[in-house]
Coordinates of C-alpha atoms and ligand atoms in Angstrom, one line a residue:
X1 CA 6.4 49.1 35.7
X2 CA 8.3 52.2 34.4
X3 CA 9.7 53.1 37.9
X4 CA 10.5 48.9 38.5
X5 CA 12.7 48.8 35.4
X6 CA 14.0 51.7 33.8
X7 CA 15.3 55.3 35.2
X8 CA 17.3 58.2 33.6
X9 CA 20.2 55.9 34.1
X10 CA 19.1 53.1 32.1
X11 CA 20.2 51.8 28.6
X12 CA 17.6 51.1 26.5
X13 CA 18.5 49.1 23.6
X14 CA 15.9 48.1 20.8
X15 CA 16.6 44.5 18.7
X16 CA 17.1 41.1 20.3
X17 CA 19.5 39.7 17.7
X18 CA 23.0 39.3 18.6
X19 CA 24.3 42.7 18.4
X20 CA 21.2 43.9 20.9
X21 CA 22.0 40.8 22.8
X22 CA 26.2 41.7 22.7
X23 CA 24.9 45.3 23.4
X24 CA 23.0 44.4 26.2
X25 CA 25.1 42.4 27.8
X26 CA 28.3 44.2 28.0
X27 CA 26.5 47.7 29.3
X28 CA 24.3 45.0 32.0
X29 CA 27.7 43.3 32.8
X30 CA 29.7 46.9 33.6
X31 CA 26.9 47.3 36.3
X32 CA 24.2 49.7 34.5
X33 CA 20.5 49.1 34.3
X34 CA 19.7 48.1 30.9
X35 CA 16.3 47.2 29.0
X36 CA 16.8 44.7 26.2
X37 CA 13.3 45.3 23.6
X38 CA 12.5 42.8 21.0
X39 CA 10.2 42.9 18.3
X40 CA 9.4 39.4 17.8
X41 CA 8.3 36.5 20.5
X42 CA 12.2 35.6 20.8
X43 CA 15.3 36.8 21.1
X44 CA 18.2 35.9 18.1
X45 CA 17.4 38.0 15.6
X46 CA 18.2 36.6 12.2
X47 CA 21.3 34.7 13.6
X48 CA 19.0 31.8 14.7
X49 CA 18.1 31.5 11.2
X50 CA 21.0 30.6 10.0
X51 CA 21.9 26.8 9.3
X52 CA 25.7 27.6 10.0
X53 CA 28.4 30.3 10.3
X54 CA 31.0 31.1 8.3
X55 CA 34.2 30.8 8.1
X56 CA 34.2 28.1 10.7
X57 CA 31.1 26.2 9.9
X58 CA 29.6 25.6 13.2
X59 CA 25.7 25.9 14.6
X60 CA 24.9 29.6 15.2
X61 CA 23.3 28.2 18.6
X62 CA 26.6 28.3 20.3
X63 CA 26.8 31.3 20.4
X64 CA 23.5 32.0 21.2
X65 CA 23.4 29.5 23.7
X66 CA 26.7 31.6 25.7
X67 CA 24.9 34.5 25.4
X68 CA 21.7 33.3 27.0
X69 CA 23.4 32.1 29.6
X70 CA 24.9 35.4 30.4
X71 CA 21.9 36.8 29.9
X72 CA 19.9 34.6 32.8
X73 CA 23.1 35.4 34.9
X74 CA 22.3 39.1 34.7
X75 CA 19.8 41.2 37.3
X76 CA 21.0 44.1 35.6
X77 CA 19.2 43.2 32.5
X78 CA 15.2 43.2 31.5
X79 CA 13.9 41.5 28.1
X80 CA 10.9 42.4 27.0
X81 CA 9.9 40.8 23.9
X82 CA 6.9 41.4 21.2
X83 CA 7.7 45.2 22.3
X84 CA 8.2 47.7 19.6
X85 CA 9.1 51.9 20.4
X86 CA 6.4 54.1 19.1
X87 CA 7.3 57.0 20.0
X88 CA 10.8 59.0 21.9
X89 CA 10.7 62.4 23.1
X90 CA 13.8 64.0 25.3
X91 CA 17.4 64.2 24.4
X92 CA 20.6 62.4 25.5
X93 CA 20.7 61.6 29.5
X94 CA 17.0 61.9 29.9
X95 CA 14.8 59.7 27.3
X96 CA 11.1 59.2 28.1
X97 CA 10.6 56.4 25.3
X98 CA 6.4 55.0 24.8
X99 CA 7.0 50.8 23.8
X100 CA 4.0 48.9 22.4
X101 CA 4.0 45.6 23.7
X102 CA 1.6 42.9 21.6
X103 CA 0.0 40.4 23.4
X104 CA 1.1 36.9 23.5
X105 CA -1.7 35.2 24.9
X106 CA 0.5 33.1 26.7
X107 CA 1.6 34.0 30.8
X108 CA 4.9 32.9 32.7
X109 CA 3.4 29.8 34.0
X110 CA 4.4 28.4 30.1
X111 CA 6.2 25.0 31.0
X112 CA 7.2 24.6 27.0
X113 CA 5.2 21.2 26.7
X114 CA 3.3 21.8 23.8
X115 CA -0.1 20.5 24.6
X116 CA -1.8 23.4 23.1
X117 CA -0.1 22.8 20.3
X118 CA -1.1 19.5 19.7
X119 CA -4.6 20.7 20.5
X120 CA -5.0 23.1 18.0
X121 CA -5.9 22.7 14.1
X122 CA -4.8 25.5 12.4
X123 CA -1.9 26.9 11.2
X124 CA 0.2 29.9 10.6
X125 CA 3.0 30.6 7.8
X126 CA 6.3 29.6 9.6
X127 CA 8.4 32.9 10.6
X128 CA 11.2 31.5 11.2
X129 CA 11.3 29.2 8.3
X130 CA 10.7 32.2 5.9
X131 CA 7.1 31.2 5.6
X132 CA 8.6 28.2 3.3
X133 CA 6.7 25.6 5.9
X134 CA 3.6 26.0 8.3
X135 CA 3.4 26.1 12.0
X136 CA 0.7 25.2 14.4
X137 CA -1.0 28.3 15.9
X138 CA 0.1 27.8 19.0
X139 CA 3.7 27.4 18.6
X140 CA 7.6 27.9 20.5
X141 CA 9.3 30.2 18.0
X142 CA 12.4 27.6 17.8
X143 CA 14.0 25.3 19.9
X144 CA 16.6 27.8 21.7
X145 CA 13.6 30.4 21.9
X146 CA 13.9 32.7 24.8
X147 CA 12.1 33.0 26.6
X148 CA 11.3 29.3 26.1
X149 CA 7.4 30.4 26.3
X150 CA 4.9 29.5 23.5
X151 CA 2.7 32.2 21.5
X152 CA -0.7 31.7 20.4
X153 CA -1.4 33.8 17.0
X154 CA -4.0 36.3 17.5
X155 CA -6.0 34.8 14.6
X156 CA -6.9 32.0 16.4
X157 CA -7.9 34.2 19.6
X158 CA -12.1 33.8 19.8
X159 CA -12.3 31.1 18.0
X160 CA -13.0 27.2 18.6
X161 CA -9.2 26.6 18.2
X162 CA -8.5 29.3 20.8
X163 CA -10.4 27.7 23.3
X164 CA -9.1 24.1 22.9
X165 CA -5.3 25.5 23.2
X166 CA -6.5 27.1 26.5
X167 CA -8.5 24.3 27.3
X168 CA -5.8 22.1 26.9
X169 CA -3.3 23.9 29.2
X170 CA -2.7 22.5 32.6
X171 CA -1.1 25.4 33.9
X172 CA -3.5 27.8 33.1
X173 CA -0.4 29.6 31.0
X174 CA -3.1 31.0 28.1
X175 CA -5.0 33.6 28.8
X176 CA -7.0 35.1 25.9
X177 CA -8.1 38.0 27.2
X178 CA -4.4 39.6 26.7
X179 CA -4.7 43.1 25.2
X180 CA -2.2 45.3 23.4
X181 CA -0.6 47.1 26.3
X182 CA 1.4 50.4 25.9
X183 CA 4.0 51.6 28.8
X184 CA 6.5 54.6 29.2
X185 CA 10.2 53.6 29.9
X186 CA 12.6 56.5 31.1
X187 CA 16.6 55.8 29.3
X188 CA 19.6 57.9 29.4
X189 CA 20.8 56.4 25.9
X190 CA 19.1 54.2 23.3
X191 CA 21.0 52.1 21.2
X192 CA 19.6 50.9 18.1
X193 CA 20.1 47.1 17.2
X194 CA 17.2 46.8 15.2
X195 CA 19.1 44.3 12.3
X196 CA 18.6 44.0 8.5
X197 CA 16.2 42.4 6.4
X198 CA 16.3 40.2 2.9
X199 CA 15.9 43.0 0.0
X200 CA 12.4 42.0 -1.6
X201 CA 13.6 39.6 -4.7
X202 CA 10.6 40.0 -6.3
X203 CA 11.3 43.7 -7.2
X204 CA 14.7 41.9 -9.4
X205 CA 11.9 40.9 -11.9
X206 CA 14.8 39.7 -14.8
X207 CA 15.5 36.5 -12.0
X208 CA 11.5 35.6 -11.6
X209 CA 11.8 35.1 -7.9
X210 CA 8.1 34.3 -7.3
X211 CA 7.5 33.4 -10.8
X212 CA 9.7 30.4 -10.8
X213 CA 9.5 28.5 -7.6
X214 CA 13.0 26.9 -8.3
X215 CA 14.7 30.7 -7.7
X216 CA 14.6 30.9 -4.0
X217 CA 16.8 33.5 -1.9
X218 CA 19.8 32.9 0.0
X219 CA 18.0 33.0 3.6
X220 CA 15.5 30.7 2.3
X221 CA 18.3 28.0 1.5
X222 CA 19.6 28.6 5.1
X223 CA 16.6 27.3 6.2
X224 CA 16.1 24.4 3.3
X225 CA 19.6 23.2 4.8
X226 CA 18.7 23.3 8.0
X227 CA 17.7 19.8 9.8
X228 CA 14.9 22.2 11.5
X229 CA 13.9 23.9 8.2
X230 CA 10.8 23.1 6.6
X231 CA 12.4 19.8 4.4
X232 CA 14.3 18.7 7.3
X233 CA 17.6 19.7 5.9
X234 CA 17.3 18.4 2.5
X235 CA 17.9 20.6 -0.6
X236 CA 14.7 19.8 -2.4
X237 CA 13.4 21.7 -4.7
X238 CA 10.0 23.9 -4.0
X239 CA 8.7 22.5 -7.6
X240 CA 8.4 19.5 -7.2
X241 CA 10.7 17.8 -4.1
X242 CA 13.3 17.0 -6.6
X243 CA 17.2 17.1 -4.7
X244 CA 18.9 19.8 -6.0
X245 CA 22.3 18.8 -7.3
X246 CA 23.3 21.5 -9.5
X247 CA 23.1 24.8 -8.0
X248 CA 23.6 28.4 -9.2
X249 CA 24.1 31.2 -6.6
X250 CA 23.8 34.6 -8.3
X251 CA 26.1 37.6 -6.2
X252 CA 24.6 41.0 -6.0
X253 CA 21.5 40.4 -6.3
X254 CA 19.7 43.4 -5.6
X255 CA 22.9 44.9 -4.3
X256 CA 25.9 47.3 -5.8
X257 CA 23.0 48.4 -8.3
X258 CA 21.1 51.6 -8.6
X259 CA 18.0 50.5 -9.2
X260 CA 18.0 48.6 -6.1
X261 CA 20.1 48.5 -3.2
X262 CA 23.5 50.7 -3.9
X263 CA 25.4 49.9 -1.3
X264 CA 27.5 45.9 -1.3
X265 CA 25.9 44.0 1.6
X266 CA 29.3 42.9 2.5
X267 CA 28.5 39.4 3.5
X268 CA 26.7 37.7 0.9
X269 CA 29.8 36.4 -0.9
X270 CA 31.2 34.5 1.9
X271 CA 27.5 33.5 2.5
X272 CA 27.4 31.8 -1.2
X273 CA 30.9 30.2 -0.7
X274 CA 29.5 28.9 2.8
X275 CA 26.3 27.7 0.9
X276 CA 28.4 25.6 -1.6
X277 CA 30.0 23.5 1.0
X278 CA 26.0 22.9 2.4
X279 CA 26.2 21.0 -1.4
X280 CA 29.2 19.7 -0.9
X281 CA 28.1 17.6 2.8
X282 CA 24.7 16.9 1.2
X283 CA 25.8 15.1 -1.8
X284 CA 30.1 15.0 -1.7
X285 CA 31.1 14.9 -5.4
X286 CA 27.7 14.5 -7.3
X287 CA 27.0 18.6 -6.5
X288 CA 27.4 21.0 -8.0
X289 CA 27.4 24.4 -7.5
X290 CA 28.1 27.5 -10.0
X291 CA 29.0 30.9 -8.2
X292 CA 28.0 34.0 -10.6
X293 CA 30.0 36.7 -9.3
X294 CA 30.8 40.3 -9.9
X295 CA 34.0 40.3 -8.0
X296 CA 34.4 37.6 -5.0
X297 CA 34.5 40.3 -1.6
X298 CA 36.0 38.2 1.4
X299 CA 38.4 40.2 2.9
X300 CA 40.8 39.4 6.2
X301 CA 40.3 36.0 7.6
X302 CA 37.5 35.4 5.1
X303 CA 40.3 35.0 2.2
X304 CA 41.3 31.4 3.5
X305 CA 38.1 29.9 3.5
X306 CA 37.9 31.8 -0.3
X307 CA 40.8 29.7 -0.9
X308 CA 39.5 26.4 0.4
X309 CA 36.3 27.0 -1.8
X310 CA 38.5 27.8 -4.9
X311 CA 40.2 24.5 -4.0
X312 CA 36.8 22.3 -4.3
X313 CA 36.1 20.9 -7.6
X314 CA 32.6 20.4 -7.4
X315 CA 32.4 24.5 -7.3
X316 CA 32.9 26.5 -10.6
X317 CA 33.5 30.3 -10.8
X318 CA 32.1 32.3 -13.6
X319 CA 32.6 36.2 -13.3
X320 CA 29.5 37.6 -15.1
X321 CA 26.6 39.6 -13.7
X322 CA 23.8 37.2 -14.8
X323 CA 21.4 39.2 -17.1
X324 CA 18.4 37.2 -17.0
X325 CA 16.5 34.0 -16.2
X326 CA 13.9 31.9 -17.9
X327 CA 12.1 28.6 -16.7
X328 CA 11.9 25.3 -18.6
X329 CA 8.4 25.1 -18.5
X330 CA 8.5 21.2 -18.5
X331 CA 11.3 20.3 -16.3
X332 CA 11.5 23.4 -14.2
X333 CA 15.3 24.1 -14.5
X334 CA 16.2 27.4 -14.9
X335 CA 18.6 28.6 -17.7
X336 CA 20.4 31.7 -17.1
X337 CA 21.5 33.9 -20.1
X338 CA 24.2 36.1 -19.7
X339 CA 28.1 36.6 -20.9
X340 CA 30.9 35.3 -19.3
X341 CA 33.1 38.7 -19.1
X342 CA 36.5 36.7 -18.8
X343 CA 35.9 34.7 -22.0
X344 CA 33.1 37.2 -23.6
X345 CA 31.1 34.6 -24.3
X346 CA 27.7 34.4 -24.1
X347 CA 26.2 31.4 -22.3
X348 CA 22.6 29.8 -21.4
X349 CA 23.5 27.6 -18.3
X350 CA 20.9 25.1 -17.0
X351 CA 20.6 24.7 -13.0
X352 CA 18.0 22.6 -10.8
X353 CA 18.0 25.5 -8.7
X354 CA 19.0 29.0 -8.5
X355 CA 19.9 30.9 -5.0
X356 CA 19.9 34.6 -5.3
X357 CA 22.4 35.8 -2.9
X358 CA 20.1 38.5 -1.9
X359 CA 21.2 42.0 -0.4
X360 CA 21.0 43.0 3.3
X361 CA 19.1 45.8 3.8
X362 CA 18.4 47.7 7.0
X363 CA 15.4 46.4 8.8
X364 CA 14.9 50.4 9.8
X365 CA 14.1 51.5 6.3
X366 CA 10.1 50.1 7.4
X367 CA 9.5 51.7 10.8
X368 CA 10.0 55.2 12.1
X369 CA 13.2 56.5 13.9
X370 CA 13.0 59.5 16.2
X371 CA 13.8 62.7 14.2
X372 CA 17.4 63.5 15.2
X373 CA 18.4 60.2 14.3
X374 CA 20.7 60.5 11.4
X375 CA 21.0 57.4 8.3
X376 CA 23.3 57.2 5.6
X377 CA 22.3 56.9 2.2
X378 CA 21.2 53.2 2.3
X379 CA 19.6 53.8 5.9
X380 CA 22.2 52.6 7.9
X381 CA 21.8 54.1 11.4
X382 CA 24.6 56.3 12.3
X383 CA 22.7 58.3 15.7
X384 CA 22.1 61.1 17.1
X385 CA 24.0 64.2 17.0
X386 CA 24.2 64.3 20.3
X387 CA 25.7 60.9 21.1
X388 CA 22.4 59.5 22.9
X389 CA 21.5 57.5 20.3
X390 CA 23.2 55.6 17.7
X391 CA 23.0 52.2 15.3
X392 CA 24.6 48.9 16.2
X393 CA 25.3 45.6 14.2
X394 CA 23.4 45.3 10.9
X395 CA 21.5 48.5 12.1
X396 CA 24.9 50.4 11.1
X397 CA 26.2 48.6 8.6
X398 CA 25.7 45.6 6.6
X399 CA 28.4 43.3 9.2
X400 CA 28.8 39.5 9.8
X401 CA 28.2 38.4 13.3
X402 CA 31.9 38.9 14.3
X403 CA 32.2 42.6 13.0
X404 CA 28.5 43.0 14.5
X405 CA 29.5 42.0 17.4
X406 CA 32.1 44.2 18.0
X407 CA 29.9 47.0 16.6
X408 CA 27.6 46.2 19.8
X409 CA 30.3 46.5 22.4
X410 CA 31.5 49.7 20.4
X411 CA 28.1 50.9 21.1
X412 CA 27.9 49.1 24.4
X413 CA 30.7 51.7 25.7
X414 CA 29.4 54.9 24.2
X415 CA 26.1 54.4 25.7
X416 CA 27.5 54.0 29.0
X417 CA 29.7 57.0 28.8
X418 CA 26.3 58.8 28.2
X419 CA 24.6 57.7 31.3
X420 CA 27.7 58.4 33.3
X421 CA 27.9 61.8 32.3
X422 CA 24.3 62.4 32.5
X423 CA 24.5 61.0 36.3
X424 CA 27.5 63.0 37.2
X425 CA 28.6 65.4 35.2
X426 CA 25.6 66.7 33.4
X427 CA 23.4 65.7 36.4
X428 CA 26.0 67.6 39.0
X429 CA 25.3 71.3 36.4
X430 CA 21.3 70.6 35.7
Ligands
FAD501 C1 22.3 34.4 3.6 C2 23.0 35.0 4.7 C3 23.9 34.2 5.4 C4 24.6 34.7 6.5 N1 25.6 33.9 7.1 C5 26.4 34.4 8.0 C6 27.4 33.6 8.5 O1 27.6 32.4 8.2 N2 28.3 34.2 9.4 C7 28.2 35.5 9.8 O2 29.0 35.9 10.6 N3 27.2 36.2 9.3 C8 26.3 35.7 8.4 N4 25.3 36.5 7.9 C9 25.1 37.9 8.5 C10 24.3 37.8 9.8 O3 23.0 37.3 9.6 C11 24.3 39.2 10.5 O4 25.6 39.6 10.8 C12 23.5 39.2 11.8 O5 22.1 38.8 11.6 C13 23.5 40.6 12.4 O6 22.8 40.6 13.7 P1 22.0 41.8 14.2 O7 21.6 41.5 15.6 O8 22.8 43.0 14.0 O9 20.7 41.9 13.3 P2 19.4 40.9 13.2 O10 19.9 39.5 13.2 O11 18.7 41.4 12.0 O12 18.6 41.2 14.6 C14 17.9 42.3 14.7 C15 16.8 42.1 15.8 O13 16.0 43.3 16.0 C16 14.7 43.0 16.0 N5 14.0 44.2 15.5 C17 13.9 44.8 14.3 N6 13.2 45.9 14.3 C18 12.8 46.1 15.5 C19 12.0 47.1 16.2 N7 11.5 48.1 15.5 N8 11.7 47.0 17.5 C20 12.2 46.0 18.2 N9 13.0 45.0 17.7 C21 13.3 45.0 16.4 C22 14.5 41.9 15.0 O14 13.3 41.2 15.3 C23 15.7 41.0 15.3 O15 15.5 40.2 16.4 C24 24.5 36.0 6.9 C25 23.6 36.9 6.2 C26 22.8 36.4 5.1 C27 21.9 37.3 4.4
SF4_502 S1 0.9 27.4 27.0 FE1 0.4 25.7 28.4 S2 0.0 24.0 27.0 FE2 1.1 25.5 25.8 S3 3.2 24.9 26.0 FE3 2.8 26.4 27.6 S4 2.3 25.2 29.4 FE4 2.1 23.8 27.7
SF4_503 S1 29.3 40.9 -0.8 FE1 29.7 40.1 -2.8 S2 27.6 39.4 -3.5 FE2 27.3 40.8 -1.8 S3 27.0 42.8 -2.7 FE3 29.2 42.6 -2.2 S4 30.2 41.9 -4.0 FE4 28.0 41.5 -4.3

């Protein structure tokens, strides 16, 4: 397998989301061997769980959908998904890189028709609705999953449920006897796409995320807007299924502070002004929304849809860093204390629902990168000091799709320029 897909010449780049994807493509489309390596059953990354994209509005699957199709296009480029690196030894130009790749239980010969799902009982909290919902334990990751190929969840695996998912496939696709596997892959540069991850809001204990069920984050309401989410795209409230008309959507949460995250995460303003408009289709004048905000950071061609938002009288500004939250035990509002610092006055403010715009922080902070792989202060991946390794999209820096993007091709080009050398130059001297 090593020698069928990978050489010293190959670009190995770790993360399916869309800067792995953008990554991937571009080095794949200049001609070079690359291997695309993806934690999860699917490629997307946290893109796909997104309801829409701002500033425009539109379905993140667009662009996912044009970048599968390059990516089916492309000989040059090998997915392997459920694959994680465990270990890299080497330097720039001649990698020898040891992936873990899970078992899926589930072959090629997957047609996508869900009969083992229908077959089986149990169920499994939802990945890619935040575990807000359940999913059968045989299950496609999303619609626009690639590979379009279902998984069965190992808990199931030896057990009555098992068999009747395998029992009910007539393409003899699920095969239980899958075992972890581990392989050696040989790269000339590795390029780290591995994304961000929602800061735990938990640890913000004055807000009561998972004390009050009504304070949910802003990934969640992604997903409770979505008409694939687990409330079919209706903003209900987790307490009791109650629309939620009258919104709060706290900025910085768990970001620009020391006792948290201390960098700004960059995009979760324009994700909170983007949210208010999901209000504003759902319910047109009877929503609400109130945006708590340090300072509103939309920068470039952010600043007109800032405008637009301004414009909409269902959404209210109020610049104050709210201090803390407390529940109405018998209606389950939440009433947020703080002080409005343009008036000085204090207020308590009731809200159906409160949306912590939650920080980004790298997805890297929870696994372990190679040794001369250098972070920044937040864990950020800047690379290697040699140039054969380095961070891309939300691995580098806390970006929105567009600037991960072009982080991805950055790192698209270096990576190549690597594997050049090392084929001619540094090959040629050695
Ligand atoms: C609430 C919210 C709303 C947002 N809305 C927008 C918006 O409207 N418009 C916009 O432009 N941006 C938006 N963003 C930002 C957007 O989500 C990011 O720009 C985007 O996800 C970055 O893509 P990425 O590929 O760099 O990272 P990710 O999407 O995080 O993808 C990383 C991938 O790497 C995989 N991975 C992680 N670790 C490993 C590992 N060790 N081995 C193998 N694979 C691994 C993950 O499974 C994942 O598939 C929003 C962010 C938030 C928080
Ligand atoms: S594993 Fe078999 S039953 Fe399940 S979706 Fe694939 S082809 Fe259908
Ligand atoms: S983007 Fe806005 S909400 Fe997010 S950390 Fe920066 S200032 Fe705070």
């Amino acid at each position: 397998m090593t020698a069928a897909i990978a050489t010293g010449e190959t670009i190995l780049v770790v993360g399916g989301g869309i800067s792995g994807m953008t990554a991937a493509l571009e080095a794949a489309e200049c001609g070079r061997q690359v291997v695309l390596l993806e934690r999860s059953p699917t490629l997307g990354g946290r893109t796909a769980m997104l309801y829409r994209y701002f500033p425009k509005l539109c379905h993140p699957t667009c662009g996912l959908e044009i970048n599968l199709r390059r990516l089916k296009a492309n000989r040059n480029l090998h997915v392997l998904t459920m694959a994680e690196v465990v270990g890299v030894a080497g330097r720039r130009g001649d990698y020898e890189v040891t992936v873990k790749i899970r078992p899926r239980y589930v072959n090629e010969r997957c047609t996508g028709c869900g009969d083992c799902a229908r077959a089986v009982t149990a169920t499994v909290p939802n990945p890619h609705n935040y575990a807000l919902d359940r999913i059968k334990a045989a299950y496609l990751p999303h619609a626009m999953a690639y590979p379009q190929r279902y998984v069965v969840d190992p808990s199931i695996v030896g057990t009555e449920d098992g068999e009747k998912a395998k029992a009910a496939c007539k393409y003899g696709a699920i095969d239980l006897s899958m075992r972890e596997e581990t392989i050696e892959l040989a790269a000339g540069a590795i390029v780290w796409a591995t994304g961000w991850k929602p800061y735990d809001a938990a640890k913000i204990q004055p807000y009561g995320y998972g004390r009050f069920p009504n304070v949910v984050t802003s990934v969640e309401f992604e997903r409770l807007a979505d008409p694939h989410g687990p409330t079919g795209g209706r903003l209900l409230r987790p307490s009791d299924g109650k629309e939620a008309k009258n919104v709060a959507f706290i900025q910085c949460a768990g970001s620009r502070d020391e006792n948290h995250l201390r960098h700004c995460s960059r995009i979760c303003c324009m994700a909170s002004l983007k949210q208010t408009q999901y209000l504003r289709e759902a319910y047109g004048e009877d929503g609400r929304s109130t945006i708590y905000y340090i300072d509103i950071r939309a920068i470039d061609r952010f600043e007109d849809f800032h405008r637009k938002v301004q414009r909409d009288p269902t959404v209210h500004f109020i610049k104050s860093k709210v201090a803390r939250i407390a529940e109405d035990g018998k209606t389950g509002n939440l009433i947020l204390h703080g002080v409005d610092t343009e008036g000085y006055h204090r207020y308590e403010a009731e809200h159906d629902l409160v949306v912590l715009a939650i920080g980004m922080e790298p997805e890297s902070n929870g696994i372990r990168l190679p040794a001369d792989v250098v972070v920044d202060a937040s864990g950020f991946i800047e690379g290697s000091a040699d140039g054969g390794q380095q961070g891309a999209g939300a691995a580098a820096s806390p970006y929105d799709v567009n600037r991960a993007t072009q982080s991805a091709t950055a790192a698209a080009l270096r990576a190549i320029k690597v594997v050049h050398r090392a084929a001619t130059v540094e090959g040629v001297s050695s």
